[in-house]
Amino acid sequence: MLLAGILIAVLVLFAFAIGGRGWQSWTAALTVLFLTWLVHGVASPALFGLLLLLAVALALITGFAPLRRALFAKSLMPLMGRALPRIGETERIALEAGTVWWDAEIFSGMPNWNRLQHFRCQPLSKREQAFMDNQVETLCRMLDDWQIEQDREMPEAVWDYLKRERFFGMVIPEEYGGLGFSEIGHSRVVTRIASRSIAAAVTVMVPNSLGPGELLLHYGTDEQKQRYLPRLADGREVPCFALTGPEAGSDAAATQSTGIVERGMYEGEEVLGMRLTWDKRYITLAPVATLIGLAFRLKDPHGLLGGAEDLGITCALIPRDLPGIEIGRHHDPMGVPFNNGPTVGTDVFVPLDAIIGGREQIGHGWRMLMESLAAGRSISLPALSIGAAQMATRICGAYATVREQFDTPIGRFEGIEEPLARIAGMTYVMSATRTLTCGALDAGERPAVLGSIAKAYLTEGMREVVADAMDIRAGAAIQRGPRNVLSRMWMAIPVGITVEGANILTRSMIIYGQGAIRCHPFVQKLIGAVEEKDEAKLDKALFGYVNFVCTRAMRAFALALTGSRLASAPNGDLKRFFQHLSRFSAAFAFVSDLSMATLGGTLKRREKISGRLADALAWQYMAAAAMKRYLDEPKIASNYDLARWSAATALYRTQEALRGVMENLPNRAASWLARIVVFPLGARFRPPSDGLGRRVARTILEDREARIHLTEDIFVPQGDEPGLGMLEAALDKAVRAIPVETKMRDAVRAGKLERAPGYMLDDLALQAGVISNEEYELLDEAREARNEVVQVDAFDADTYKSLR
């Protein structure tokens, strides 16, 4: 009976852990043991007394703060100081940039699904929808991406239209002459343009992302806003932002670009200003920019400002035409013809009021940049990635239906069906992630960690989707020309992967490194307590941390043993997936804490482990986004299959990421413990089944409405235009011919017709009276359209030699 009481006490511990409670669980377990002794104490009073004594001691130590502080706080202070990572000033600024949102729910080990379920993503306003239907459609019709690639520039008429319709002022409020669009409006405009021309999309997105407009809007003086924002909105000023240099790429804060405070002549007057020297590269729009945003380190060696000599990273606006500026040369980023190039400044003198925000913002440039990137990473490159993914989905869905081999559409072959499922599923989860992240931005959040996830994992998703699309198109995908839209997307992939924080850096250092401190309920408090040498704060944070680790470990173990069924989740079709995500949230919290506890400050240098933890965090977020999308959209079969594919993929990749962490922890005892807690019954999650993959692939092959819905953001050209336009027209004809082709196949199976290829079978069917003249003409139109869209571009010798 005593063993039964102990078992009940353990179950009580687990039950309280499932609910996230800490010292209350010890109190409840102690109560159970005490009641057991009252009833059955005579059975083994000595053993029970020992257990009771241990339980009381543990409850007192963990639940009575004055005793804890007296016993541990003073001795633990130096130990924690050595174990916790040291954070430099630039790291601190980056960590403090933006806000935490759903990422904190994942780190909590107990995500509040009601919060996500009731969150509403802002739809496009009527004005934004009208802009999409009119100005954006007009722009897309003006763009010929193949010709832009050959000319290496956009036509002047396109530049004029972009400026006149204020495409460069989407984020600038209407009071300054901009469009004042929401973040989702901004994102969807870029997505549609990207589906037509990557070069045009990059040209539009840069002034609306990390650049002078964004920085002026949040940090500029009133005078600067009144002077520059209207000119940026209508294109009289074309901006660029010079951050990256030869010596400072990933570590942009290490810039050697400098400004020296001194007096000098500016526009005929002697003023207090800065003499700037810089060397920057990879600067988008630099060759055509009229206004340069510049990040540099400002120094005051002569004490003219009356403070320290090194004033820190500062941002300023520099007119292009000042003496000492070299600008106008071009880089060639993978052949994608958007303006990108270096800029060099030597002894360029500007007044102090060129500093964004004026003198008050001297030394705050790094904070400006980090806070702007926190939002900017969520929009531009994810939008471009979704444009490419949706375009690949639309093209491959049509092509795999129209293109036939062995008298069968290639989409019917399982070898093609497999990448088609990945294309459709990844497009669904990528679009969902974009929508949820922009929804958070429109709600006033600045989710730095989630923005980094959106940038890194959506651009990686673009790489995966376009690679699969290239494989499906096969030979037609590697012949450049007006017909081949995919080739230009393929060339642009490394651009998205690399800029605004290369994905290797973002995955291995930024996402988890920032998330573990910002989103964890206790880590930042621990670091602060040690820095302040506050024993009371250290005690509260440390034992809160210990309690958190213990309860999440018990929660993860209990959910693993019960197949996640004890986790609360929204009722509905996806309830089991929500429950599994709750389990993985607890497992992630425990494995994350175990990694930090055993590796301490060295975790910063164990980038393979932190990269896998970033994978686990990212896929949990993307799964939540996909399921949120399903909850918010009409409950149709195709959406259900896409949401299940997304969730199953995310759960499997989360599992594999956590397994990778546990298998590579240097502390083998910790590794063993983690495997027992997280996977006591083994790693049981698998990728989506073949059957589910088949249904997802059929979504973009056979379900026209689902295919259009999945690719709703892209531009669809006229039917006579090479590429998607002709594919869509051919698809319509092929679909109309399907009943006739089915009739002929039935006739072959019934023995009314002999088996024959292509046009020969059409003739035989007409002669045998199996099909009518009208049906024959329908088949003929479909075959001609098929023949046209499977052709590739070929050039005469002179034209070929002139191709870029």
XYZ file of C-alpha atoms in Angstrom, residues 30-602:
573
model
C 3.734 15.398 0.223
C 0.049 15.472 1.155
C -0.543 12.199 -0.683
C 2.343 10.541 1.167
C 1.097 11.840 4.525
C -2.422 10.496 3.914
C -0.929 7.164 2.890
C 0.952 6.981 6.191
C -2.204 7.794 8.180
C -3.978 4.836 6.634
C -1.120 2.367 6.187
C 1.674 3.763 8.338
C 1.957 0.599 10.399
C 3.197 -1.277 7.353
C 6.572 0.441 7.198
C 6.894 3.482 9.471
C 10.696 3.689 9.179
C 10.685 3.755 5.377
C 7.852 6.204 5.288
C 9.536 8.431 7.837
C 12.642 8.607 5.661
C 10.594 9.423 2.563
C 8.612 11.993 4.514
C 11.780 13.618 5.815
C 13.238 13.833 2.304
C 9.995 15.214 0.889
C 9.727 17.852 3.660
C 13.353 18.893 3.118
C 12.861 19.166 -0.628
C 9.613 21.080 -0.239
C 11.221 23.515 2.216
C 14.281 24.090 0.070
C 12.337 24.608 -3.129
C 9.354 26.414 -1.661
C 10.704 28.616 1.166
C 12.660 31.536 -0.300
C 14.439 32.826 2.870
C 15.894 29.374 3.528
C 16.991 29.019 -0.097
C 18.764 32.393 -0.061
C 20.493 31.609 3.214
C 21.751 28.261 1.980
C 22.624 28.905 -1.646
C 22.466 32.462 -2.988
C 25.896 33.735 -1.895
C 27.772 30.634 -3.052
C 25.878 30.355 -6.317
C 26.544 33.930 -7.427
C 30.152 33.363 -8.669
C 29.244 29.953 -10.089
C 26.417 31.418 -12.166
C 28.666 34.240 -13.277
C 31.035 31.697 -14.818
C 28.282 29.532 -16.310
C 26.144 32.206 -17.952
C 27.177 33.687 -21.305
C 28.824 37.095 -21.319
C 26.908 39.614 -23.391
C 28.650 42.524 -25.074
C 26.998 45.870 -25.694
C 26.257 45.225 -29.367
C 24.810 41.813 -28.473
C 22.701 43.400 -25.758
C 21.262 45.930 -28.194
C 20.461 43.171 -30.678
C 18.831 41.097 -27.945
C 16.681 43.993 -26.806
C 15.523 44.858 -30.343
C 11.905 44.107 -31.152
C 9.438 42.176 -29.047
C 8.611 38.568 -28.228
C 5.322 37.002 -29.283
C 4.424 33.416 -30.170
C 8.086 32.457 -29.820
C 7.711 33.001 -26.064
C 4.755 30.600 -26.052
C 6.929 27.895 -27.608
C 9.720 28.488 -25.089
C 7.159 28.322 -22.277
C 6.545 24.612 -22.852
C 2.807 25.292 -22.544
C 1.594 27.214 -25.628
C -1.742 28.938 -25.140
C -3.652 27.773 -28.198
C -6.675 29.901 -27.323
C -4.501 32.967 -27.749
C -3.518 31.861 -31.242
C -7.003 30.698 -32.153
C -8.571 34.054 -31.292
C -5.817 36.181 -32.832
C -7.031 37.866 -36.014
C -4.655 38.626 -38.870
C -5.503 41.911 -40.548
C -6.895 41.475 -44.083
C -6.163 43.850 -46.942
C -8.075 47.096 -46.710
C -10.307 48.154 -49.606
C -7.686 50.693 -50.649
C -4.923 48.085 -50.584
C -7.023 45.609 -52.558
C -7.809 48.282 -55.129
C -4.078 49.029 -55.448
C -3.402 45.307 -55.990
C -6.152 45.052 -58.609
C -5.162 48.179 -60.499
C -1.675 49.663 -60.013
C 0.076 46.364 -59.269
C -1.646 44.583 -62.147
C -0.733 47.449 -64.483
C 2.887 47.327 -63.350
C 3.067 43.560 -63.878
C 1.720 43.916 -67.424
C 4.441 46.483 -68.101
C 7.204 44.120 -66.994
C 8.978 41.759 -69.384
C 11.427 39.917 -67.147
C 13.332 38.291 -70.003
C 13.854 41.643 -71.708
C 14.878 43.255 -68.426
C 17.459 40.494 -68.035
C 18.810 41.166 -71.523
C 18.841 44.959 -71.173
C 20.244 44.748 -67.617
C 17.811 47.432 -66.504
C 14.131 48.223 -66.235
C 12.595 50.519 -68.855
C 12.367 54.190 -67.988
C 8.576 53.953 -68.265
C 8.558 51.394 -65.441
C 10.694 53.637 -63.233
C 8.353 56.556 -63.915
C 5.301 54.454 -63.079
C 6.841 53.189 -59.822
C 7.545 56.733 -58.708
C 4.251 58.220 -59.884
C 2.152 55.549 -58.147
C 4.276 55.751 -54.962
C 5.473 52.151 -54.922
C 8.555 53.407 -53.050
C 6.364 54.933 -50.341
C 4.221 51.993 -49.238
C 5.371 52.244 -45.610
C 5.334 56.054 -45.521
C 2.128 57.476 -43.984
C -0.352 59.329 -46.170
C 0.344 62.589 -44.311
C 3.822 62.558 -45.878
C 2.563 61.608 -49.336
C 3.012 57.842 -49.007
C 0.510 55.020 -49.250
C 0.472 54.113 -45.545
C -0.091 50.426 -46.203
C -0.292 47.707 -43.571
C 2.500 45.170 -43.342
C 0.412 42.472 -45.013
C -0.480 44.946 -47.777
C 3.194 45.777 -48.259
C 4.081 42.068 -48.311
C 1.439 41.052 -50.819
C 2.401 43.820 -53.229
C 6.012 42.598 -53.202
C 4.858 38.989 -53.625
C 2.845 39.766 -56.752
C 5.635 41.783 -58.325
C 8.134 39.019 -57.473
C 5.994 36.484 -59.339
C 6.503 38.631 -62.433
C 10.031 40.005 -62.027
C 12.554 39.442 -59.233
C 14.493 42.535 -60.332
C 11.414 44.742 -60.077
C 10.446 43.213 -56.717
C 13.881 43.934 -55.236
C 13.752 47.486 -56.592
C 10.403 48.069 -54.874
C 11.087 46.276 -51.618
C 14.383 47.924 -50.639
C 13.066 51.506 -50.151
C 10.219 50.035 -48.102
C 12.403 47.834 -45.925
C 15.668 48.627 -44.149
C 16.457 52.071 -45.486
C 16.204 55.811 -44.954
C 12.397 55.874 -45.142
C 11.911 53.306 -42.377
C 14.590 54.873 -40.180
C 13.305 58.422 -40.670
C 9.772 57.343 -39.894
C 10.730 55.921 -36.492
C 13.738 58.004 -35.459
C 13.935 61.122 -37.637
C 13.381 64.653 -36.404
C 10.213 66.443 -37.500
C 12.302 68.595 -39.827
C 13.895 65.535 -41.430
C 10.526 63.842 -41.869
C 9.004 66.917 -43.504
C 12.006 67.354 -45.775
C 12.690 63.789 -46.922
C 9.616 61.569 -46.533
C 7.511 63.259 -49.262
C 10.476 63.151 -51.633
C 11.082 59.469 -50.874
C 7.396 58.647 -51.275
C 7.102 60.078 -54.797
C 10.525 58.974 -55.988
C 12.208 62.349 -56.227
C 14.775 60.774 -53.908
C 15.871 57.179 -54.525
C 17.410 55.746 -51.346
C 19.966 53.106 -50.535
C 21.412 52.072 -47.202
C 25.147 51.445 -46.873
C 25.803 48.989 -44.050
C 27.970 46.089 -45.252
C 31.653 46.607 -45.951
C 34.620 44.401 -46.866
C 35.642 44.208 -43.212
C 32.169 43.979 -41.682
C 29.687 41.523 -43.130
C 27.952 39.390 -40.527
C 29.610 41.485 -37.822
C 28.308 44.779 -39.171
C 28.984 46.499 -35.836
C 32.712 46.039 -36.508
C 32.558 48.589 -39.315
C 35.680 50.562 -40.086
C 33.666 53.354 -41.668
C 34.256 56.404 -39.504
C 33.116 59.928 -38.883
C 35.260 62.512 -37.101
C 33.530 65.442 -35.429
C 35.087 68.719 -36.579
C 34.255 72.127 -37.976
C 34.105 72.644 -41.718
C 32.481 74.463 -44.597
C 29.101 73.264 -45.826
C 27.040 75.164 -48.417
C 29.144 78.283 -47.847
C 28.944 78.317 -44.049
C 31.213 77.039 -41.292
C 29.315 74.469 -39.243
C 29.980 71.757 -36.697
C 29.857 68.515 -38.602
C 31.502 65.182 -39.415
C 34.195 64.190 -41.845
C 33.188 60.730 -43.113
C 35.192 57.955 -44.700
C 33.605 54.704 -45.780
C 33.955 51.682 -48.042
C 30.713 49.768 -48.562
C 29.650 46.998 -50.924
C 26.600 44.914 -51.879
C 24.413 48.022 -51.558
C 21.114 47.614 -53.397
C 20.037 50.673 -55.426
C 23.436 52.341 -54.819
C 24.131 52.862 -58.554
C 20.911 54.901 -58.963
C 20.494 56.284 -55.426
C 20.277 60.007 -54.813
C 20.257 59.672 -51.011
C 22.647 57.412 -49.091
C 21.815 56.097 -45.661
C 25.135 55.414 -43.973
C 26.135 53.487 -40.848
C 29.501 54.445 -39.360
C 31.364 54.794 -36.068
C 31.426 58.410 -34.890
C 34.408 59.725 -32.940
C 35.057 63.069 -31.237
C 38.835 63.179 -30.632
C 38.820 66.949 -30.034
C 35.999 66.906 -27.475
C 33.814 69.267 -29.507
C 30.655 67.587 -28.214
C 31.935 67.454 -24.651
C 31.656 63.722 -24.106
C 33.504 60.481 -24.784
C 35.815 60.154 -27.756
C 34.146 57.034 -29.203
C 30.467 57.894 -29.631
C 29.392 54.599 -31.202
C 27.552 53.455 -34.311
C 25.584 56.304 -35.865
C 23.349 56.612 -38.942
C 23.183 59.607 -41.261
C 21.665 60.695 -44.581
C 24.198 61.754 -47.217
C 23.306 63.416 -50.542
C 24.896 61.574 -53.462
C 26.547 64.547 -55.119
C 28.874 65.685 -52.307
C 32.632 65.893 -53.013
C 34.523 62.736 -52.105
C 31.745 60.242 -52.889
C 32.333 57.466 -55.407
C 29.108 55.781 -56.486
C 27.598 54.386 -59.662
C 29.534 51.168 -60.263
C 27.564 47.905 -60.447
C 27.937 44.466 -58.953
C 26.360 41.578 -60.899
C 24.370 39.531 -58.342
C 23.965 36.156 -60.093
C 22.835 37.870 -63.269
C 19.650 39.194 -61.647
C 19.467 42.734 -63.073
C 18.626 44.853 -60.059
C 20.831 47.798 -59.188
C 23.471 46.794 -56.682
C 26.962 48.107 -56.199
C 29.645 49.633 -53.984
C 29.991 53.127 -52.637
C 33.134 54.742 -51.255
C 33.458 58.036 -49.412
C 36.720 59.874 -48.698
C 36.750 62.919 -46.394
C 33.099 63.699 -47.050
C 31.967 66.564 -44.827
C 28.340 66.909 -43.653
C 26.756 68.854 -40.773
C 25.628 67.099 -37.606
C 21.992 67.543 -38.587
C 22.584 64.876 -41.268
C 22.414 62.351 -38.405
C 19.065 60.547 -38.454
C 17.257 61.851 -35.388
C 19.764 64.657 -34.871
C 22.330 64.873 -32.090
C 20.102 62.951 -29.668
C 20.544 59.828 -31.786
C 24.347 59.920 -31.887
C 25.591 56.449 -30.973
C 22.154 54.844 -31.303
C 22.595 53.670 -34.886
C 23.068 50.015 -34.015
C 19.830 50.006 -32.024
C 18.038 51.661 -34.957
C 19.290 49.037 -37.359
C 18.483 46.078 -35.121
C 14.972 47.330 -34.387
C 14.321 47.975 -38.073
C 15.692 44.592 -39.086
C 13.433 42.959 -36.508
C 10.477 44.036 -38.636
C 12.120 44.202 -42.052
C 13.239 40.571 -42.070
C 9.583 39.585 -41.679
C 8.424 41.210 -44.893
C 10.604 41.716 -47.965
C 12.499 38.479 -48.517
C 9.679 36.262 -47.193
C 7.363 38.026 -49.664
C 9.800 37.452 -52.520
C 10.136 33.784 -51.497
C 6.378 33.275 -51.504
C 6.112 34.848 -54.936
C 8.622 32.302 -56.254
C 6.959 29.386 -54.421
C 3.450 30.242 -55.570
C 4.674 30.724 -59.137
C 6.429 27.338 -59.048
C 3.222 25.768 -57.692
C 1.088 27.280 -60.450
C 3.552 26.351 -63.201
C 4.157 22.774 -62.061
C 0.498 22.050 -61.373
C -0.315 23.045 -64.958
C 2.766 21.512 -66.561
C 2.405 18.143 -64.823
C -1.170 17.955 -66.109
C -0.465 19.129 -69.657
C 2.852 17.346 -70.240
C 2.352 13.688 -71.198
C 4.702 10.734 -71.384
C 3.559 7.199 -72.262
C 0.134 8.751 -73.027
C -0.194 9.750 -69.373
C 0.111 13.197 -67.706
C 3.425 13.150 -65.871
C 1.724 14.257 -62.633
C 0.240 10.757 -62.436
C 3.679 9.190 -61.976
C 4.676 8.760 -58.337
C 8.177 10.051 -59.060
C 6.634 13.400 -60.072
C 3.869 13.223 -57.477
C 6.419 13.262 -54.644
C 8.039 16.647 -55.463
C 4.618 18.052 -56.414
C 3.435 17.311 -52.869
C 6.483 19.073 -51.426
C 5.896 22.080 -53.677
C 2.228 22.414 -52.707
C 2.785 21.672 -49.008
C 5.737 24.019 -48.617
C 3.887 26.788 -50.446
C 0.982 26.382 -48.018
C 3.118 26.527 -44.874
C 5.288 29.371 -46.222
C 2.268 31.524 -47.076
C 0.745 30.767 -43.680
C 3.955 31.795 -41.910
C 4.062 35.056 -43.840
C 0.438 35.846 -43.000
C 0.803 35.143 -39.276
C 4.061 37.084 -38.979
C 2.651 40.110 -40.806
C -0.445 39.805 -38.631
C 1.754 40.164 -35.562
C 3.442 43.220 -37.082
C 0.097 44.816 -37.881
C -0.977 44.156 -34.279
C 1.932 46.297 -33.065
C 4.481 43.560 -32.378
C 8.076 43.658 -33.617
C 8.922 39.949 -33.332
C 12.682 39.870 -33.863
C 13.103 36.094 -33.471
C 10.071 35.243 -35.593
C 11.217 37.757 -38.217
C 14.549 35.954 -38.425
C 12.709 32.625 -38.729
C 10.544 34.005 -41.548
C 13.575 35.339 -43.411
C 15.761 32.237 -43.074
C 13.243 29.421 -43.377
C 11.060 30.954 -46.083
C 14.054 31.688 -48.297
C 15.222 28.116 -47.647
C 11.702 26.992 -48.537
C 12.010 28.940 -51.801
C 15.227 27.073 -52.562
C 13.529 23.719 -51.895
C 10.389 24.487 -53.895
C 12.128 25.969 -56.930
C 14.650 23.085 -56.973
C 11.756 20.602 -57.073
C 10.057 22.640 -59.795
C 13.250 22.635 -61.849
C 13.413 18.847 -61.536
C 9.823 18.457 -62.723
C 10.322 20.754 -65.721
C 13.605 18.895 -66.401
C 15.114 19.891 -69.769
C 12.639 22.731 -70.229
C 13.858 24.251 -66.942
C 17.480 24.602 -68.010
C 16.947 26.301 -71.361
C 16.897 30.036 -70.757
C 14.509 32.214 -72.699
C 11.162 34.019 -72.540
C 9.309 30.744 -71.963
C 11.340 29.731 -68.903
C 10.244 31.736 -65.863
C 11.770 29.259 -63.416
C 15.340 29.831 -64.586
C 15.256 33.464 -63.471
C 13.840 32.480 -60.084
C 16.579 29.857 -59.779
C 19.261 32.491 -60.335
C 17.741 34.702 -57.646
C 17.726 32.059 -54.888
C 21.255 32.802 -53.556
C 20.335 36.487 -53.277
C 17.480 35.748 -50.867
C 19.567 33.211 -48.960
C 22.437 35.666 -48.455
C 21.150 39.195 -47.882
C 19.644 40.722 -44.702
C 21.640 38.241 -42.627
C 22.989 35.131 -44.354
C 20.975 32.046 -43.477
C 23.949 30.171 -42.026
C 24.496 32.986 -39.537
C 20.786 33.480 -38.882
C 20.177 29.784 -38.187
C 23.324 28.928 -36.264
C 23.631 32.051 -34.118
C 20.803 34.560 -34.240
C 17.513 32.651 -33.933
C 18.247 30.490 -30.928
C 20.912 32.772 -29.455
C 18.429 35.632 -29.351
C 15.392 33.476 -28.608
C 16.939 31.613 -25.665
C 17.561 34.861 -23.824
C 14.644 37.011 -24.962
C 11.877 34.387 -24.957
C 12.853 32.177 -22.026
C 10.956 33.123 -18.854
C 14.082 33.073 -16.628
C 17.373 33.273 -18.559
C 17.373 37.054 -19.006
C 16.407 37.487 -15.347
C 19.315 35.258 -14.302
C 21.790 37.240 -16.377
C 20.454 40.500 -14.973
C 20.644 39.241 -11.378
C 24.270 38.173 -11.800
C 25.233 41.472 -13.437
C 23.556 43.412 -10.617
C 24.916 40.977 -7.970
C 21.417 40.900 -6.466
C 21.099 37.742 -4.348
C 17.334 38.025 -3.923
C 16.786 38.325 -7.681
C 19.242 35.496 -8.297
C 17.412 33.243 -5.847
C 14.038 33.987 -7.391
C 15.273 33.555 -10.956
C 17.424 30.497 -10.315
C 14.854 28.482 -8.397
C 12.175 29.619 -10.777
C 14.426 28.227 -13.500
C 14.926 24.943 -11.614
C 11.212 24.648 -11.056
C 10.596 25.397 -14.736
C 13.048 22.712 -15.874
C 11.586 20.075 -13.543
C 7.968 20.724 -14.434
C 8.683 20.842 -18.187
C 10.665 17.620 -17.930
C 7.776 15.904 -16.168
C 5.309 17.431 -18.623
C 7.336 16.298 -21.636
C 7.702 12.787 -20.191
C 4.017 12.458 -19.305
C 2.885 13.712 -22.723
C 5.317 11.374 -24.467
C 4.013 8.371 -22.521
C 0.385 9.220 -23.287
C 0.782 10.120 -26.943
C 0.210 13.824 -26.112
C -3.396 13.121 -25.141
C -3.170 14.946 -21.799
C -2.389 18.255 -23.524
C -5.219 20.753 -23.905
C -5.875 21.811 -27.496
C -8.613 23.364 -29.639
C -11.296 20.887 -30.638
C -11.582 20.135 -34.310
C -9.923 18.334 -37.204
C -6.390 19.215 -36.128
C -6.705 18.607 -32.382
C -4.142 15.796 -32.337
C -1.594 17.953 -34.149
C -2.082 20.755 -31.628
C -1.561 18.244 -28.825
C 1.637 16.935 -30.413
C 2.924 20.496 -30.758
C 2.226 21.041 -27.058
C 4.298 17.968 -26.304
C 7.167 19.203 -28.454
C 6.988 22.643 -26.870
C 7.593 21.036 -23.463
C 10.309 18.810 -24.928
C 11.960 21.794 -26.603
C 11.896 23.790 -23.360
C 13.509 20.904 -21.462
C 16.170 20.086 -24.076
C 16.929 23.787 -24.476
C 17.425 24.229 -20.731
C 19.475 21.048 -20.486
C 21.725 22.311 -23.286
C 22.197 25.679 -21.571
C 22.793 24.058 -18.185
C 25.444 21.608 -19.413
C 27.159 23.829 -21.985
C 26.807 27.186 -20.205
C 28.448 30.087 -22.007
C 30.084 27.723 -24.514
